Amino acid sequence: MNLQLNHTFSSPSSPFYYSQTLLVLAPLKIRCSLRSPEPGSAPEVSVSKLTSEAPIPLRARKFVRSVRRDAEAALFDYLHCTRGFSYLDSELISRNSPRFLRYLVSKIRRDEKDVAGALTRFFRYHPINEFEPFFESLGLGRYDVACLLPDNMMFLTDDTTLLDNYHVLFDYGVPHTKIGKIFKEAGEVFRYGYGVLNMKLRDFENLGLCQSTVIDLVICCPNLLLPGKKDEFIVVLDKLKDIGFESDWIVSCLSSKQTYNWRRVLDTTCFLSEISYSNPQMITLVKANPALLFEGTQAYLLVTQLVKLGLSRNTIYLWFTENPKILTLNHAKRICKAIKFLLEIGMDRENIARTVSTNIQVIGKYPLKYPNFVLKDFKGDRARLSKIIQKDPMNLLRLASNWETKSLWKRTELSNLKLKKAFLLRLGYVKNSDEMKKVFKSVEARGDLLQERFDCLVEAGLDRNDVVQMFRRTPKMLNGTKEEILKKIEILKKYSSFGVESIVRFPTFLTYGNYRIKCRLSMYEWGKERGVLRPTLTLSTILVSTEGRFLKYYVNVHPYGPAMWESLKIRFLSS
């Protein structure tokens, strides 16, 4: 019987799938059962390791930019043309899976000139586990991908439920590279039936949240999409609404790098509401320091200790309203540690309350040493140390903290001012002139760093006099670090045909973000190659234009311009 080896027409559900592909799965480690299979059944097969974790030969082809581009094109062609994925899905996967691309490149000969053609032939006889580049493109790390790979599937189209829920999130507006976090922390979401996930997203909008806020919320807290997990969040939201906060406020304070316990947030909200006596006070307190809601455990412990010292709630609240930083995590920890320090040296509660209350702002700024280290200078005499601190509470900081760092900082600041002034004088500024004073306000770096950044521009190929004139027009151009300046010059050369001399007329270039520079220069080069944009445009014209003007005159001038623009934004956002 002739067996068809083209994996395009095979799937795990086919009774001939394993017999067709066992011989061509060389990159995969396969474990087969030695027991005789029953008639009509296929042998047991399980993939035990990531294909991209296979050892790369020492003489494998270097993964340079041109090779990666060809590998991306080959993988895109395989996904889009051979496997039938949409243009956008194929592009997102191929552009955001560098580890998998590196593995693919390692499977072809080092001297192969046609990388794309070689990979096309490789795909023809070596089926790949499509879940691997897909998961990597979602932003998952190597270990996470290995843990999440299904045991009995290789083709994405075999898991239609996963793809349907992925498209619901992506079409709703969740960035492709952020969906991996949702898959990792709330994988059950991708097993929902038709319409369930979309309904859950709309439920958040019914709470008064706008779509962009819902997107930020599910990225920061994917667990809220799981059954029964959003109840406490709804209570917190209702509590904040009652106090006077808008619905979107709490989400604007969240970070995708942290995890949140909504029961604890609710307890903290109730606690802060109790000590504030009235809602306007609560709003003022929390808006001054939103972290109070999420780092409120330490604040709760601090208030408990202060109350035990005999301080009234009214006094405590006045401290918090005048200096909300007292309740932040680091400040609260340091104040609690200071109270513990005073208790360990035997000071009575009344004197502890007086010492802390008169210097609570300063105590929260400086970490204290352990009592045993300080007592060495007093030969273990706790009573003597206690009396010295009672006599002048500031002695607590002088003896138990690095108090000398403050005076050292002042000396360093004076030295930096002298260096900055010397740098400006070398550039031709008049001493103590209004122009020099104006530059002092706009330039934030130290004097020695300014000289270093100035020199790196000269070393990059610019004339010294040109750099001086650039600085006079745009002093803020040296606010970035040396590495940031060199990175911008590298981007200019890599993504455009402009030379480094083009920034002489436009020094403000060095103040723009790398993301904006990459997107706009790449779009301009793309349009110029297709003859829809003039090749004589200046660097300033491309970067200074507003978003709307840029879309009108540089993107929408070509039928495929909008799609290319969105592709560039996704590509550079993920990098």
Coordinates of C-alpha atoms in Angstrom, one line a residue, residues 62-556:
K62 CA 24.6 31.6 12.3
F63 CA 21.2 33.1 13.0
V64 CA 21.8 36.5 11.4
R65 CA 19.1 39.0 10.5
S66 CA 18.8 37.9 6.8
V67 CA 18.6 34.2 7.8
R68 CA 15.9 35.0 10.4
R69 CA 14.0 36.9 7.8
D70 CA 14.1 34.0 5.4
A71 CA 13.1 31.6 8.2
E72 CA 10.1 33.8 9.1
A73 CA 9.0 33.9 5.4
A74 CA 9.3 30.1 5.2
L75 CA 7.3 29.5 8.4
F76 CA 4.7 32.1 7.3
D77 CA 4.3 30.4 3.9
Y78 CA 3.9 27.0 5.6
L79 CA 1.3 28.3 8.0
H80 CA -0.6 30.5 5.5
C81 CA -0.4 28.6 2.2
T82 CA 0.1 25.0 3.3
R83 CA -1.9 24.9 6.6
G84 CA -4.5 27.5 5.7
F85 CA -4.1 29.9 8.6
S86 CA -5.1 33.5 8.1
Y87 CA -2.6 36.1 6.9
L88 CA -2.5 37.9 10.3
D89 CA -2.3 34.7 12.4
S90 CA 0.6 33.4 10.2
E91 CA 2.5 36.6 10.4
L92 CA 2.1 37.0 14.2
I93 CA 3.3 33.4 14.8
S94 CA 6.2 33.6 12.4
R95 CA 7.4 37.0 13.6
N96 CA 7.2 36.2 17.3
S97 CA 8.8 32.8 17.7
P98 CA 12.6 33.4 17.4
R99 CA 13.6 30.3 19.4
F100 CA 11.6 28.0 17.1
L101 CA 13.0 29.7 14.0
R102 CA 16.5 29.2 15.4
Y103 CA 15.8 25.5 15.8
L104 CA 14.5 25.3 12.2
V105 CA 17.6 27.0 10.8
S106 CA 19.8 24.5 12.7
K107 CA 18.2 21.7 10.7
I108 CA 19.5 22.9 7.3
R109 CA 23.0 22.7 5.9
R110 CA 25.4 25.5 6.9
D111 CA 26.3 26.2 3.3
E112 CA 22.7 26.3 2.1
K113 CA 22.1 29.6 0.2
D114 CA 18.4 29.3 -0.2
V115 CA 17.2 29.2 3.4
A116 CA 13.6 29.6 2.7
G117 CA 13.6 26.9 0.0
A118 CA 15.4 24.5 2.3
L119 CA 12.9 25.0 5.1
T120 CA 10.0 24.6 2.7
R121 CA 11.5 21.2 1.7
F122 CA 12.0 20.4 5.4
F123 CA 8.3 21.2 6.2
R124 CA 7.3 18.9 3.4
Y125 CA 8.8 15.8 5.1
H126 CA 9.1 16.8 8.7
P127 CA 5.9 17.8 10.4
I128 CA 6.3 20.4 13.1
N129 CA 4.4 20.7 16.4
E130 CA 2.5 23.9 15.6
F131 CA 1.6 24.5 19.2
E132 CA 5.3 25.3 19.9
P133 CA 5.7 28.4 17.8
F134 CA 2.2 29.5 18.6
F135 CA 2.7 29.4 22.4
E136 CA 6.1 31.1 22.0
S137 CA 4.6 33.9 19.9
L138 CA 2.0 34.5 22.7
G139 CA 4.9 35.6 25.0
L140 CA 5.5 32.3 26.9
G141 CA 9.0 31.3 27.9
R142 CA 10.7 28.0 27.0
Y143 CA 9.7 26.3 30.3
D144 CA 6.1 27.4 30.1
V145 CA 5.8 26.2 26.5
A146 CA 7.2 22.8 27.4
C147 CA 4.7 22.4 30.3
L148 CA 1.7 23.5 28.2
L149 CA 2.2 21.5 25.0
P150 CA -0.6 19.0 24.5
D151 CA 0.5 15.3 24.5
N152 CA -1.8 14.0 21.7
M153 CA -1.9 16.9 19.2
M154 CA 0.5 18.5 16.8
F155 CA -1.7 20.7 14.6
L156 CA -3.4 23.8 15.9
T157 CA -6.5 23.2 13.8
D158 CA -7.1 20.0 15.8
D159 CA -7.9 22.2 18.9
T160 CA -10.6 24.4 17.5
T161 CA -11.7 25.4 21.0
L162 CA -8.3 26.9 21.8
L163 CA -8.2 28.8 18.5
D164 CA -11.7 30.1 18.9
N165 CA -11.1 31.5 22.4
Y166 CA -7.7 32.9 21.3
H167 CA -9.5 34.8 18.5
V168 CA -12.1 36.1 20.9
L169 CA -9.3 37.7 23.0
F170 CA -7.4 39.0 20.0
D171 CA -10.4 40.4 18.3
Y172 CA -11.5 42.1 21.5
G173 CA -8.2 44.0 21.6
V174 CA -5.8 41.9 23.8
P175 CA -2.3 42.2 22.3
H176 CA -1.1 38.9 20.8
T177 CA 2.0 38.7 22.9
K178 CA 0.0 39.3 26.1
I179 CA -2.4 36.4 25.6
G180 CA 0.3 33.9 26.8
K181 CA 0.0 35.4 30.3
I182 CA -3.7 34.6 30.3
F183 CA -3.0 31.1 29.0
K184 CA -0.4 30.5 31.7
E185 CA -2.4 31.8 34.6
A186 CA -6.0 31.0 33.5
G187 CA -5.7 28.2 31.0
E188 CA -9.3 27.1 31.7
V189 CA -10.4 30.2 29.7
F190 CA -9.3 28.5 26.5
R191 CA -11.6 25.5 27.1
Y192 CA -14.8 27.7 27.2
G193 CA -17.5 26.8 24.7
Y194 CA -18.8 29.1 22.0
G195 CA -19.7 32.6 23.2
V196 CA -18.8 32.1 26.9
L197 CA -15.6 34.1 26.9
N198 CA -17.1 36.9 24.9
M199 CA -20.0 37.0 27.4
K200 CA -17.5 37.3 30.3
L201 CA -15.7 40.2 28.7
R202 CA -19.0 42.0 28.1
D203 CA -19.9 41.4 31.7
F204 CA -17.0 43.6 32.7
E205 CA -18.3 46.3 30.4
N206 CA -21.7 46.1 32.1
L207 CA -19.9 47.0 35.4
G208 CA -19.1 50.4 33.9
L209 CA -15.6 49.6 32.5
C210 CA -14.7 50.7 29.0
Q211 CA -13.2 48.2 26.6
S212 CA -9.6 49.4 26.9
T213 CA -9.9 49.1 30.7
V214 CA -11.3 45.6 30.4
I215 CA -8.3 44.7 28.3
D216 CA -5.8 46.0 30.9
L217 CA -7.8 44.2 33.6
V218 CA -7.7 40.8 32.0
I219 CA -4.0 41.1 31.2
C220 CA -3.2 42.1 34.8
C221 CA -5.6 39.7 36.4
P222 CA -6.4 36.7 34.1
N223 CA -8.0 34.8 37.0
L224 CA -10.9 37.2 36.9
L225 CA -12.1 35.3 33.7
L226 CA -12.4 32.1 35.7
P227 CA -15.8 31.0 37.2
G228 CA -16.5 32.6 40.6
K229 CA -13.2 34.6 40.7
K230 CA -14.6 38.1 39.9
D231 CA -17.1 38.3 42.8
E232 CA -14.6 39.9 45.2
F233 CA -13.4 42.3 42.5
I234 CA -17.0 43.4 41.9
V235 CA -17.4 44.1 45.7
V236 CA -14.2 46.1 45.7
L237 CA -15.4 48.0 42.6
D238 CA -18.8 48.7 44.2
K239 CA -17.1 49.9 47.5
L240 CA -14.9 52.3 45.6
K241 CA -17.9 53.6 43.6
D242 CA -19.7 54.2 46.9
I243 CA -16.7 56.2 48.2
G244 CA -16.5 58.3 45.1
F245 CA -14.0 56.7 42.7
E246 CA -14.7 56.2 39.0
S247 CA -15.0 52.6 37.7
D248 CA -11.8 52.8 35.6
W249 CA -9.6 54.3 38.4
I250 CA -8.6 51.0 40.1
V251 CA -7.7 49.3 36.9
S252 CA -5.4 52.2 35.9
C253 CA -3.3 51.5 39.1
L254 CA -2.8 47.8 38.3
S255 CA 0.5 46.3 37.0
S256 CA 0.8 43.1 34.9
K257 CA 4.0 42.3 36.8
Q258 CA 2.1 41.8 40.1
T259 CA -0.6 39.5 41.4
Y260 CA -3.5 40.7 43.4
N261 CA -5.5 39.3 46.3
W262 CA -8.9 41.0 45.9
R263 CA -10.0 39.9 49.4
R264 CA -7.0 41.6 50.9
V265 CA -7.7 44.7 48.7
L266 CA -11.2 44.7 50.0
D267 CA -10.1 44.4 53.6
T268 CA -7.6 47.3 53.1
T269 CA -10.3 49.5 51.5
C270 CA -12.6 48.9 54.5
F271 CA -9.7 49.6 56.9
L272 CA -8.7 52.9 55.2
S273 CA -12.3 53.9 55.2
E274 CA -12.6 53.3 58.9
I275 CA -9.6 55.4 59.8
S276 CA -10.6 58.3 57.5
Y277 CA -14.0 59.0 59.1
S278 CA -15.4 60.5 55.9
N279 CA -15.3 59.6 52.2
P280 CA -13.7 62.9 51.0
Q281 CA -10.8 62.1 53.3
M282 CA -10.6 58.6 51.9
I283 CA -10.5 59.8 48.3
T284 CA -7.7 62.3 49.1
L285 CA -5.6 59.7 50.9
V286 CA -5.9 57.0 48.3
K287 CA -5.5 59.2 45.3
A288 CA -2.3 60.6 46.8
N289 CA -0.9 57.1 47.0
P290 CA -2.9 54.4 45.1
A291 CA -0.5 51.7 46.3
L292 CA -2.2 51.8 49.6
L293 CA -4.9 49.5 48.3
F294 CA -2.5 46.9 47.1
E295 CA 0.3 47.2 49.7
G296 CA -2.1 47.8 52.6
T297 CA -1.1 44.8 54.8
Q298 CA 2.0 46.6 56.1
A299 CA 0.1 49.8 56.6
Y300 CA -2.5 47.8 58.7
L301 CA 0.3 46.4 60.9
L302 CA 1.8 49.9 61.3
V303 CA -1.5 51.4 62.4
T304 CA -2.0 48.5 64.9
Q305 CA 1.4 49.2 66.4
L306 CA 0.8 52.9 66.7
V307 CA -2.5 52.4 68.4
K308 CA -0.8 50.0 70.9
L309 CA 1.6 52.8 71.7
G310 CA -1.4 54.9 72.8
L311 CA -1.6 57.2 69.8
S312 CA -5.1 58.3 68.9
R313 CA -6.7 57.5 65.5
N314 CA -7.1 61.2 64.8
T315 CA -3.4 61.8 65.2
I316 CA -2.5 58.8 63.0
Y317 CA -4.9 60.0 60.3
L318 CA -3.4 63.5 60.3
W319 CA 0.1 62.0 59.7
F320 CA -1.3 59.9 56.8
T321 CA -3.1 62.9 55.1
E322 CA 0.0 65.2 55.5
N323 CA 2.4 62.5 54.4
P324 CA 0.8 59.6 52.5
K325 CA 4.2 58.1 51.8
I326 CA 4.2 56.9 55.5
L327 CA 1.8 54.2 54.5
T328 CA 3.9 52.9 51.5
L329 CA 5.5 49.5 51.9
N330 CA 9.1 50.6 52.5
H331 CA 8.2 53.5 54.8
A332 CA 5.8 51.4 56.9
K333 CA 8.4 48.6 57.2
R334 CA 11.1 51.1 58.4
I335 CA 8.8 52.7 61.0
C336 CA 7.7 49.3 62.3
K337 CA 11.4 48.3 62.5
A338 CA 12.2 51.5 64.4
I339 CA 9.4 50.7 66.9
K340 CA 10.8 47.2 67.3
F341 CA 14.3 48.6 67.8
L342 CA 13.2 50.9 70.6
L343 CA 11.3 48.1 72.3
E344 CA 14.3 45.8 72.2
I345 CA 16.5 48.4 74.0
G346 CA 14.0 48.7 76.8
M347 CA 12.4 52.1 76.1
D348 CA 8.9 52.5 77.6
R349 CA 5.8 52.9 75.3
E350 CA 5.2 56.5 76.2
N351 CA 8.7 57.6 75.1
I352 CA 8.6 55.4 72.0
A353 CA 5.4 57.2 71.0
R354 CA 7.0 60.6 71.5
T355 CA 10.2 59.6 69.6
V356 CA 8.3 58.2 66.7
S357 CA 5.6 60.9 66.5
T358 CA 8.1 63.8 66.4
N359 CA 10.3 62.2 63.6
I360 CA 8.0 59.8 61.8
Q361 CA 8.7 61.3 58.4
V362 CA 12.5 61.0 58.7
I363 CA 12.4 57.6 60.4
G364 CA 10.5 56.2 57.4
K365 CA 13.3 57.3 55.0
Y366 CA 16.3 55.5 56.5
P367 CA 16.7 51.8 57.3
L368 CA 18.0 51.1 60.8
K369 CA 20.7 48.7 61.8
Y370 CA 19.9 45.8 64.3
P371 CA 20.1 46.8 68.0
N372 CA 23.0 44.4 68.6
F373 CA 25.3 46.2 66.2
V374 CA 24.5 49.6 67.8
L375 CA 24.9 48.3 71.3
K376 CA 28.5 47.2 70.6
D377 CA 29.5 50.9 70.8
F378 CA 27.7 51.1 74.2
K379 CA 29.2 47.9 75.6
G380 CA 25.7 46.4 75.7
D381 CA 24.3 49.2 77.9
R382 CA 20.6 49.4 76.7
A383 CA 19.6 51.9 79.4
R384 CA 22.3 54.3 78.3
L385 CA 21.3 54.0 74.6
S386 CA 17.7 54.5 75.5
K387 CA 18.4 57.7 77.5
I388 CA 20.5 59.2 74.7
I389 CA 17.6 58.7 72.2
Q390 CA 15.1 60.1 74.7
K391 CA 17.2 63.2 75.1
D392 CA 17.2 63.8 71.3
P393 CA 15.0 61.5 69.1
M394 CA 17.2 62.4 66.1
N395 CA 20.0 60.4 67.8
L396 CA 18.1 57.3 66.8
L397 CA 19.0 58.0 63.2
R398 CA 22.5 59.3 63.9
L399 CA 23.4 56.1 65.8
A400 CA 21.4 53.4 64.1
S401 CA 21.2 54.5 60.4
N402 CA 23.6 55.6 57.7
W403 CA 23.0 59.2 58.6
E404 CA 26.2 60.3 57.1
T405 CA 24.9 59.4 53.6
K406 CA 22.8 62.6 53.6
S407 CA 25.8 64.9 54.0
L408 CA 27.7 62.8 51.4
W409 CA 24.9 63.3 49.0
K410 CA 25.1 67.1 49.4
R411 CA 28.8 67.1 48.8
T412 CA 28.3 64.9 45.7
E413 CA 25.6 67.2 44.4
L414 CA 27.8 70.3 44.7
S415 CA 30.5 68.4 42.8
N416 CA 28.1 67.5 40.0
L417 CA 27.0 71.2 39.7
K418 CA 30.6 72.2 39.2
L419 CA 31.2 69.6 36.5
K420 CA 28.0 70.6 34.7
K421 CA 29.0 74.3 34.8
A422 CA 32.5 73.4 33.5
F423 CA 31.0 71.4 30.6
L424 CA 28.7 74.3 29.6
L425 CA 31.6 76.8 29.7
R426 CA 33.6 74.5 27.4
L427 CA 30.8 74.7 24.9
G428 CA 30.9 78.5 24.9
Y429 CA 28.2 79.5 27.3
V430 CA 28.7 82.7 29.3
K431 CA 29.1 82.1 33.0
N432 CA 26.0 82.8 35.1
S433 CA 24.1 84.0 32.0
D434 CA 20.3 83.5 31.5
E435 CA 21.0 81.1 28.7
M436 CA 23.2 78.9 31.0
K437 CA 20.5 79.0 33.8
K438 CA 17.9 77.9 31.2
V439 CA 20.1 75.0 30.1
F440 CA 20.7 74.0 33.8
K441 CA 16.9 73.5 34.2
S442 CA 16.5 71.4 31.0
V443 CA 19.6 69.2 31.4
E444 CA 19.2 66.6 34.1
A445 CA 22.5 64.6 33.8
R446 CA 25.7 65.0 35.8
G447 CA 28.5 67.0 34.3
D448 CA 30.8 64.0 33.7
L449 CA 28.0 62.1 32.0
L450 CA 27.2 65.0 29.7
Q451 CA 30.7 65.0 28.4
E452 CA 30.6 61.3 27.9
R453 CA 27.4 61.5 25.9
F454 CA 28.7 64.5 23.9
D455 CA 31.9 62.5 23.0
C456 CA 29.9 59.5 21.9
L457 CA 28.1 61.6 19.2
V458 CA 31.5 62.9 18.0
E459 CA 32.8 59.3 17.9
A460 CA 29.7 58.2 15.9
G461 CA 30.9 60.4 13.0
L462 CA 29.6 63.9 13.7
D463 CA 31.7 67.0 13.7
R464 CA 32.3 68.5 17.1
N465 CA 31.1 72.0 16.1
D466 CA 27.9 70.4 14.7
V467 CA 27.3 68.6 18.0
V468 CA 27.8 71.9 19.9
Q469 CA 25.1 73.6 17.7
M470 CA 22.8 70.7 18.1
F471 CA 23.1 70.9 21.9
R472 CA 22.4 74.7 21.9
R473 CA 19.2 74.1 19.9
T474 CA 18.1 71.1 21.9
P475 CA 19.9 70.7 25.3
K476 CA 17.5 67.8 26.2
M477 CA 19.2 65.6 23.6
L478 CA 21.8 64.6 26.2
N479 CA 19.3 63.6 28.8
G480 CA 19.5 60.0 27.6
T481 CA 22.3 57.7 28.6
K482 CA 25.2 57.0 26.3
E483 CA 23.8 53.5 25.5
E484 CA 20.4 55.0 24.6
I485 CA 21.9 57.6 22.3
L486 CA 24.0 54.9 20.5
K487 CA 20.9 52.7 20.3
K488 CA 19.0 55.4 18.5
I489 CA 21.8 55.9 16.0
E490 CA 21.9 52.2 15.4
I491 CA 18.1 52.1 14.8
L492 CA 18.5 55.0 12.4
K493 CA 21.0 53.1 10.3
K494 CA 19.2 49.8 10.6
Y495 CA 15.7 50.8 9.7
S496 CA 16.2 53.6 7.3
S497 CA 18.5 55.0 4.5
F498 CA 19.2 58.1 6.5
G499 CA 22.8 58.7 7.6
V500 CA 24.0 59.8 11.0
E501 CA 24.5 63.3 9.7
S502 CA 20.8 63.7 9.2
I503 CA 20.3 64.3 13.0
V504 CA 22.5 67.4 12.8
R505 CA 19.5 69.3 11.4
F506 CA 17.1 67.5 13.7
P507 CA 18.7 66.9 17.1
T508 CA 15.3 66.4 18.6
F509 CA 15.5 62.9 17.1
L510 CA 17.5 61.8 20.2
T511 CA 14.5 62.6 22.4
Y512 CA 12.0 60.4 20.7
G513 CA 11.2 56.9 21.8
N514 CA 12.7 53.9 20.0
Y515 CA 9.2 52.4 19.3
R516 CA 8.1 55.5 17.4
I517 CA 11.3 55.7 15.5
K518 CA 11.3 52.1 14.4
C519 CA 7.6 52.1 13.3
R520 CA 7.7 55.3 11.4
L521 CA 11.1 54.8 9.7
S522 CA 10.2 51.2 8.7
M523 CA 6.8 52.4 7.3
Y524 CA 8.5 55.2 5.3
E525 CA 11.1 52.8 3.8
W526 CA 8.3 50.4 2.9
G527 CA 6.3 53.1 1.2
K528 CA 9.3 54.5 -0.6
E529 CA 10.2 51.1 -2.0
R530 CA 6.7 50.9 -3.5
G531 CA 6.9 54.4 -5.0
V532 CA 4.1 56.0 -3.0
L533 CA 6.3 58.2 -0.8
R534 CA 8.9 60.7 -2.0
P535 CA 12.5 59.7 -1.3
T536 CA 13.4 63.3 -0.4
L537 CA 11.5 63.6 2.8
T538 CA 13.4 64.7 5.9
L539 CA 13.8 62.9 9.2
S540 CA 11.9 65.6 11.1
T541 CA 8.9 65.4 8.7
I542 CA 8.5 61.7 9.3
L543 CA 8.8 61.8 13.1
V544 CA 7.2 65.1 14.0
S545 CA 3.9 64.5 12.2
T546 CA 0.9 63.7 14.5
E547 CA -0.5 60.2 14.5
G548 CA -3.5 61.2 12.3
R549 CA -1.4 63.1 9.8
F550 CA 1.1 60.2 9.5
L551 CA -1.7 57.7 8.9
K552 CA -3.2 60.0 6.2
Y553 CA -0.1 60.9 4.3
Y554 CA 2.2 57.9 4.9
V555 CA 0.1 54.9 5.6
N556 CA -3.2 55.1 3.8

